[in-house]
GROMACS .gro file of C-alpha atoms in nm:
model
  299
    1MET     CA    1  -7.402  10.289  20.456
    2ARG     CA    2  -7.250  10.485  20.140
    3ARG     CA    3  -7.049  10.196  20.026
    4ARG     CA    4  -7.320   9.909  20.078
    5ALA     CA    5  -7.558  10.223  19.860
    6LEU     CA    6  -7.299  10.234  19.607
    7ALA     CA    7  -7.213   9.844  19.557
    8LEU     CA    8  -7.590   9.844  19.550
    9PHE     CA    9  -7.584  10.067  19.221
   10ALA     CA   10  -7.355   9.890  19.016
   11VAL     CA   11  -7.483   9.548  19.057
   12ALA     CA   12  -7.791   9.729  18.929
   13LEU     CA   13  -7.561   9.871  18.632
   14LEU     CA   14  -7.469   9.507  18.601
   15ALA     CA   15  -7.791   9.393  18.542
   16ALA     CA   16  -7.944   9.625  18.351
   17ALA     CA   17  -7.650   9.600  18.148
   18GLY     CA   18  -7.729   9.195  18.098
   19CYS     CA   19  -8.082   9.278  18.029
   20SER     CA   20  -8.029   9.501  17.753
   21GLY     CA   21  -7.858   9.289  17.524
   22GLY     CA   22  -7.606   9.526  17.438
   23GLY     CA   23  -7.262   9.448  17.278
   24GLY     CA   24  -7.370   9.068  17.203
   25GLY     CA   25  -7.202   8.827  17.349
   26GLY     CA   26  -7.496   8.593  17.410
   27LYS     CA   27  -7.569   8.235  17.387
   28SER     CA   28  -7.858   8.255  17.103
   29VAL     CA   29  -7.881   8.228  16.788
   30VAL     CA   30  -8.256   8.464  16.700
   31VAL     CA   31  -8.335   8.457  16.331
   32THR     CA   32  -8.636   8.658  16.147
   33THR     CA   33  -8.708   8.416  15.863
   34ASN     CA   34  -8.782   8.065  15.790
   35ILE     CA   35  -8.567   8.007  15.574
   36LEU     CA   36  -8.260   8.152  15.705
   37GLY     CA   37  -8.412   8.014  16.010
   38ASP     CA   38  -8.370   7.648  15.834
   39ILE     CA   39  -7.995   7.713  15.738
   40THR     CA   40  -7.896   7.876  15.999
   41ARG     CA   41  -8.013   7.541  16.262
   42ALA     CA   42  -7.808   7.305  16.013
   43ILE     CA   43  -7.519   7.531  16.095
   44VAL     CA   44  -7.530   7.560  16.418
   45GLY     CA   45  -7.673   7.176  16.497
   46ASP     CA   46  -7.664   7.125  16.884
   47GLN     CA   47  -7.442   7.450  16.977
   48ALA     CA   48  -7.652   7.662  17.055
   49GLU     CA   49  -8.029   7.783  17.095
   50VAL     CA   50  -8.180   7.909  16.720
   51THR     CA   51  -8.474   8.101  16.797
   52VAL     CA   52  -8.673   8.172  16.443
   53LEU     CA   53  -8.979   8.453  16.440
   54MET     CA   54  -9.182   8.435  16.172
   55LYS     CA   55  -9.376   8.047  16.144
   56PRO     CA   56  -9.431   7.805  15.941
   57ASN     CA   57  -9.632   7.926  15.596
   58ALA     CA   58  -9.620   8.305  15.715
   59ASP     CA   59  -9.574   8.588  15.489
   60PRO     CA   60  -9.238   8.764  15.584
   61HIS     CA   61  -9.367   9.095  15.411
   62SER     CA   62  -9.625   9.166  15.693
   63PHE     CA   63  -9.561   8.887  16.019
   64GLY     CA   64  -9.521   9.004  16.358
   65ILE     CA   65  -9.420   8.961  16.668
   66SER     CA   66  -9.499   8.958  17.023
   67ALA     CA   67  -9.381   9.146  17.265
   68GLN     CA   68  -9.224   8.858  17.434
   69GLN     CA   69  -8.981   8.769  17.107
   70ALA     CA   70  -8.863   9.080  17.045
   71ALA     CA   71  -8.740   9.050  17.424
   72GLN     CA   72  -8.519   8.738  17.314
   73VAL     CA   73  -8.360   8.964  16.984
   74GLU     CA   74  -8.220   9.229  17.216
   75ARG     CA   75  -8.100   8.953  17.448
   76ALA     CA   76  -7.977   8.772  17.104
   77GLY     CA   77  -7.538   8.693  17.065
   78LEU     CA   78  -7.683   8.721  16.696
   79ILE     CA   79  -7.966   8.826  16.539
   80VAL     CA   80  -7.990   8.653  16.136
   81TYR     CA   81  -8.211   8.838  15.913
   82ASN     CA   82  -8.282   8.923  15.596
   83GLY     CA   83  -8.267   9.237  15.492
   84LEU     CA   84  -8.345   9.467  15.169
   85GLY     CA   85  -8.657   9.562  15.260
   86LEU     CA   86  -8.813   9.205  15.289
   87GLU     CA   87  -8.917   9.191  15.680
   88GLU     CA   88  -9.149   9.443  15.631
   89GLY     CA   89  -9.369   9.418  15.977
   90MET     CA   90  -9.032   9.382  16.184
   91LEU     CA   91  -8.714   9.596  16.100
   92ARG     CA   92  -8.762   9.846  16.387
   93THR     CA   93  -8.740   9.543  16.612
   94VAL     CA   94  -8.389   9.476  16.458
   95ARG     CA   95  -8.238   9.838  16.388
   96THR     CA   96  -8.327   9.900  16.754
   97ALA     CA   97  -8.167   9.572  16.897
   98GLU     CA   98  -7.853   9.711  16.632
   99GLU     CA   99  -7.837  10.018  16.865
  100ASN     CA  100  -7.817   9.897  17.151
  101GLY     CA  101  -7.512   9.690  17.019
  102VAL     CA  102  -7.657   9.296  16.942
  103PRO     CA  103  -7.439   9.209  16.656
  104SER     CA  104  -7.634   9.148  16.342
  105LEU     CA  105  -7.650   8.972  15.997
  106PRO     CA  106  -7.827   9.137  15.737
  107ALA     CA  107  -7.771   8.760  15.476
  108GLY     CA  108  -7.950   8.950  15.155
  109GLU     CA  109  -7.693   9.264  15.192
  110ARG     CA  110  -7.375   8.933  15.150
  111ALA     CA  111  -7.508   8.813  14.822
  112ASN     CA  112  -7.406   9.041  14.581
  113PRO     CA  113  -7.803   9.147  14.532
  114ILE     CA  114  -8.000   9.233  14.291
  115SER     CA  115  -8.214   9.533  14.199
  116TYR     CA  116  -8.593   9.532  13.978
  117ALA     CA  117  -8.702   9.744  13.720
  118ASP     CA  118  -8.705  10.006  14.014
  119ASN     CA  119  -8.347   9.963  14.104
  120LYS     CA  120  -8.473   9.888  14.449
  121PRO     CA  121  -8.272   9.529  14.578
  122ASP     CA  122  -8.429   9.225  14.513
  123PRO     CA  123  -8.448   9.018  14.835
  124HIS     CA  124  -8.506   8.729  14.744
  125PHE     CA  125  -8.181   8.610  14.706
  126TRP     CA  126  -8.238   8.214  14.862
  127THR     CA  127  -8.409   8.096  14.494
  128ASP     CA  128  -8.051   8.100  14.419
  129PRO     CA  129  -7.858   7.802  14.602
  130ALA     CA  130  -7.541   7.937  14.481
  131ARG     CA  131  -7.588   8.244  14.712
  132VAL     CA  132  -7.726   8.041  14.972
  133ARG     CA  133  -7.414   7.802  14.980
  134ASP     CA  134  -7.215   8.129  15.055
  135THR     CA  135  -7.425   8.258  15.280
  136VAL     CA  136  -7.355   7.977  15.423
  137LYS     CA  137  -7.019   8.050  15.550
  138ALA     CA  138  -7.118   8.445  15.625
  139ILE     CA  139  -7.361   8.284  15.907
  140ALA     CA  140  -7.046   8.029  16.008
  141ASP     CA  141  -6.847   8.366  16.079
  142GLU     CA  142  -7.093   8.542  16.255
  143VAL     CA  143  -7.186   8.249  16.513
  144VAL     CA  144  -6.808   8.183  16.555
  145ALA     CA  145  -6.747   8.575  16.646
  146HIS     CA  146  -7.036   8.678  16.840
  147VAL     CA  147  -7.194   8.369  17.004
  148ASP     CA  148  -7.036   8.248  17.353
  149GLY     CA  149  -6.959   7.845  17.385
  150VAL     CA  150  -6.976   7.769  17.051
  151ASP     CA  151  -6.690   7.496  16.921
  152GLU     CA  152  -6.589   7.671  16.606
  153ALA     CA  153  -6.448   7.342  16.457
  154VAL     CA  154  -6.819   7.177  16.460
  155ILE     CA  155  -6.982   7.472  16.357
  156ARG     CA  156  -6.696   7.477  16.000
  157ALA     CA  157  -6.753   7.126  15.988
  158ASN     CA  158  -7.117   7.187  16.016
  159ALA     CA  159  -7.144   7.517  15.750
  160GLU     CA  160  -6.869   7.274  15.516
  161ARG     CA  161  -7.129   6.963  15.525
  162TYR     CA  162  -7.428   7.137  15.451
  163ARG     CA  163  -7.276   7.355  15.148
  164GLY     CA  164  -7.211   6.992  14.998
  165GLU     CA  165  -7.619   6.924  15.019
  166ILE     CA  166  -7.657   7.315  14.840
  167GLU     CA  167  -7.385   7.268  14.570
  168ALA     CA  168  -7.590   6.855  14.531
  169LEU     CA  169  -7.919   7.089  14.484
  170ASP     CA  170  -7.784   7.302  14.263
  171ALA     CA  171  -7.650   7.102  14.030
  172MET     CA  172  -7.988   6.866  14.108
  173MET     CA  173  -8.176   7.183  13.932
  174ALA     CA  174  -7.904   7.292  13.685
  175GLY     CA  175  -7.985   6.903  13.569
  176LYS     CA  176  -8.343   6.881  13.540
  177PHE     CA  177  -8.429   7.316  13.412
  178GLY     CA  178  -8.216   7.160  13.193
  179GLY     CA  179  -8.399   6.960  13.021
  180ILE     CA  180  -8.709   7.257  12.999
  181PRO     CA  181  -8.692   7.336  12.598
  182ARG     CA  182  -8.554   7.695  12.607
  183GLU     CA  183  -8.858   7.884  12.464
  184ARG     CA  184  -9.075   7.746  12.739
  185ARG     CA  185  -8.799   7.854  13.065
  186LYS     CA  186  -9.100   8.187  13.153
  187LEU     CA  187  -9.242   8.203  13.478
  188VAL     CA  188  -9.563   8.425  13.556
  189THR     CA  189  -9.538   8.481  13.970
  190ASN     CA  190  -9.774   8.608  14.215
  191HIS     CA  191  -9.507   8.907  14.291
  192HIS     CA  192  -9.156   8.888  14.206
  193VAL     CA  193  -8.988   8.594  14.399
  194PHE     CA  194  -8.773   8.433  14.175
  195GLY     CA  195  -8.516   8.671  13.984
  196TYR     CA  196  -8.206   8.507  14.116
  197LEU     CA  197  -8.317   8.168  13.985
  198ALA     CA  198  -8.398   8.326  13.654
  199GLN     CA  199  -8.052   8.430  13.665
  200ARG     CA  200  -7.921   8.084  13.780
  201PHE     CA  201  -8.065   7.920  13.550
  202GLY     CA  202  -8.148   8.074  13.261
  203PHE     CA  203  -8.520   8.177  13.275
  204ASP     CA  204  -8.729   8.474  13.175
  205VAL     CA  205  -8.952   8.655  13.390
  206VAL     CA  206  -9.221   8.765  13.197
  207GLY     CA  207  -9.407   8.918  13.494
  208ALA     CA  208  -9.641   8.964  13.821
  209VAL     CA  209  -9.997   8.914  13.894
  210ILE     CA  210  -9.833   9.240  14.219
  211PRO     CA  211  -9.649   9.474  14.136
  212GLY     CA  212  -9.268   9.532  14.291
  213GLY     CA  213  -9.117   9.268  14.524
  214THR     CA  214  -9.329   9.333  14.819
  215THR     CA  215  -9.715   9.078  14.844
  216LEU     CA  216  -9.843   9.493  15.042
  217ALA     CA  217  -9.973   9.617  14.677
  218SER     CA  218 -10.220   9.546  14.492
  219PRO     CA  219 -10.263   9.539  14.146
  220SER     CA  220 -10.488   9.756  13.941
  221SER     CA  221 -10.699   9.636  13.688
  222SER     CA  222 -10.523   9.774  13.431
  223ASP     CA  223 -10.176   9.607  13.572
  224LEU     CA  224 -10.376   9.247  13.517
  225LYS     CA  225 -10.459   9.315  13.121
  226ALA     CA  226 -10.124   9.447  13.047
  227LEU     CA  227 -10.019   9.135  13.243
  228ALA     CA  228 -10.278   8.953  13.094
  229ASP     CA  229 -10.184   9.034  12.743
  230THR     CA  230  -9.825   8.949  12.760
  231VAL     CA  231  -9.865   8.605  12.951
  232ARG     CA  232 -10.095   8.558  12.639
  233ALA     CA  233  -9.801   8.678  12.379
  234ALA     CA  234  -9.567   8.490  12.614
  235GLY     CA  235  -9.791   8.174  12.511
  236VAL     CA  236  -9.690   8.087  12.929
  237PRO     CA  237  -9.901   7.813  13.023
  238VAL     CA  238  -9.872   7.766  13.424
  239ILE     CA  239  -9.903   8.084  13.668
  240PHE     CA  240  -9.720   8.004  13.966
  241ALA     CA  241  -9.851   8.122  14.252
  242ASP     CA  242  -9.705   8.171  14.583
  243SER     CA  243  -9.867   7.863  14.824
  244SER     CA  244  -9.865   8.142  15.156
  245GLN     CA  245 -10.026   8.334  15.004
  246PRO     CA  246 -10.441   8.275  14.861
  247ASP     CA  247 -10.419   8.247  14.481
  248ARG     CA  248 -10.728   8.473  14.382
  249LEU     CA  249 -10.563   8.675  14.173
  250ALA     CA  250 -10.313   8.449  13.999
  251ARG     CA  251 -10.667   8.262  13.909
  252VAL     CA  252 -10.784   8.617  13.818
  253LEU     CA  253 -10.504   8.674  13.595
  254ALA     CA  254 -10.556   8.310  13.382
  255GLU     CA  255 -10.868   8.359  13.325
  256GLN     CA  256 -10.841   8.735  13.144
  257ALA     CA  257 -10.455   8.552  13.016
  258GLY     CA  258 -10.702   8.225  12.845
  259LEU     CA  259 -10.846   7.901  13.006
  260HIS     CA  260 -10.597   7.685  12.855
  261VAL     CA  261 -10.343   7.892  13.126
  262ARG     CA  262 -10.350   7.656  13.451
  263VAL     CA  263 -10.221   7.784  13.868
  264ALA     CA  264 -10.032   7.578  13.975
  265PRO     CA  265  -9.835   7.655  14.382
  266LEU     CA  266  -9.466   7.723  14.486
  267PHE     CA  267  -9.312   7.723  14.785
  268SER     CA  268  -9.201   8.054  14.713
  269GLU     CA  269  -9.094   8.299  15.107
  270SER     CA  270  -9.216   8.033  15.375
  271LEU     CA  271  -9.135   7.708  15.497
  272SER     CA  272  -9.416   7.448  15.568
  273GLU     CA  273  -9.506   7.276  15.825
  274PRO     CA  274  -9.362   6.909  15.822
  275GLY     CA  275  -9.508   6.706  15.605
  276GLN     CA  276  -9.683   6.977  15.351
  277GLY     CA  277  -9.407   6.945  15.091
  278ALA     CA  278  -9.097   7.230  15.227
  279ALA     CA  279  -9.010   7.154  15.618
  280THR     CA  280  -8.709   7.235  15.477
  281TYR     CA  281  -8.504   7.508  15.278
  282LEU     CA  282  -8.341   7.162  15.035
  283GLU     CA  283  -8.717   7.060  15.057
  284MET     CA  284  -8.906   7.380  14.953
  285MET     CA  285  -8.589   7.405  14.675
  286ARG     CA  286  -8.680   7.028  14.498
  287ALA     CA  287  -9.045   7.074  14.570
  288ASN     CA  288  -9.010   7.393  14.403
  289THR     CA  289  -8.782   7.293  14.110
  290GLU     CA  290  -9.013   6.986  14.028
  291SER     CA  291  -9.349   7.250  14.047
  292ILE     CA  292  -9.184   7.445  13.784
  293THR     CA  293  -9.013   7.181  13.550
  294THR     CA  294  -9.374   6.950  13.550
  295GLY     CA  295  -9.554   7.321  13.509
  296LEU     CA  296  -9.350   7.394  13.217
  297THR     CA  297  -9.287   7.123  13.013
  298ARG     CA  298  -9.615   6.969  13.049
  299SER     CA  299  -9.854   7.019  12.667
   0.00000   0.00000   0.00000
């Protein structure tokens, strides 16, 4: 009886260890944001299950997850998340999984991040395709290291193919943006999203309707007035509003800055549903390139 009891206790311990997700070794990849999810799926292909927590057209700063999804995070072979403060609504879940031994990749921290004026890191690295190209390799390395059952040769081949597509995207963006007169390369957005794109392609970020890098903040009337004055002085022809956020504040600012300032949507922080213009990372970046180019060259 004593031996049987000890054997049952050992089985229970092994089962608990398997359910906890501790130490990785799982067969799935869980990704927080849908932009990183699309990139990860391009790399993993059919080699492992990839679960993306953030729905299309959601806000990465505020989206939440269910108890079932939290359990998937705990059982993952690898967690891929943006980091740098982006996933404000679920960072605690990621931290708990990390403490329990689940391997993770904070992609933004590997992307040579830049900072806002207040020295806080800017998490929106995906607006620079060159940084995404480098991130692809980092994701492939972590998948090979931590996800059971994948074929390393297939993962590496997928990553190289996708890196080539991103390099083509980067060249296309450089060509399109190169046609915008230097004095017109000025961006005003709902909140600070395009710092990496501005650095990569020679734009000036004049300002943002919502101060800081999160949609959870709110501008004061004095913030709006100061930005309106800046927009008017800079002669900015268009304000770009995040497609996943209401553009009411951008329109209020446009009215304060003058009737000649238009408001145009961009897919800045979330992919869309299929057929809505930004179902993949590559599609999103192409659409944004066209919107920015058209908005800043239109008379």
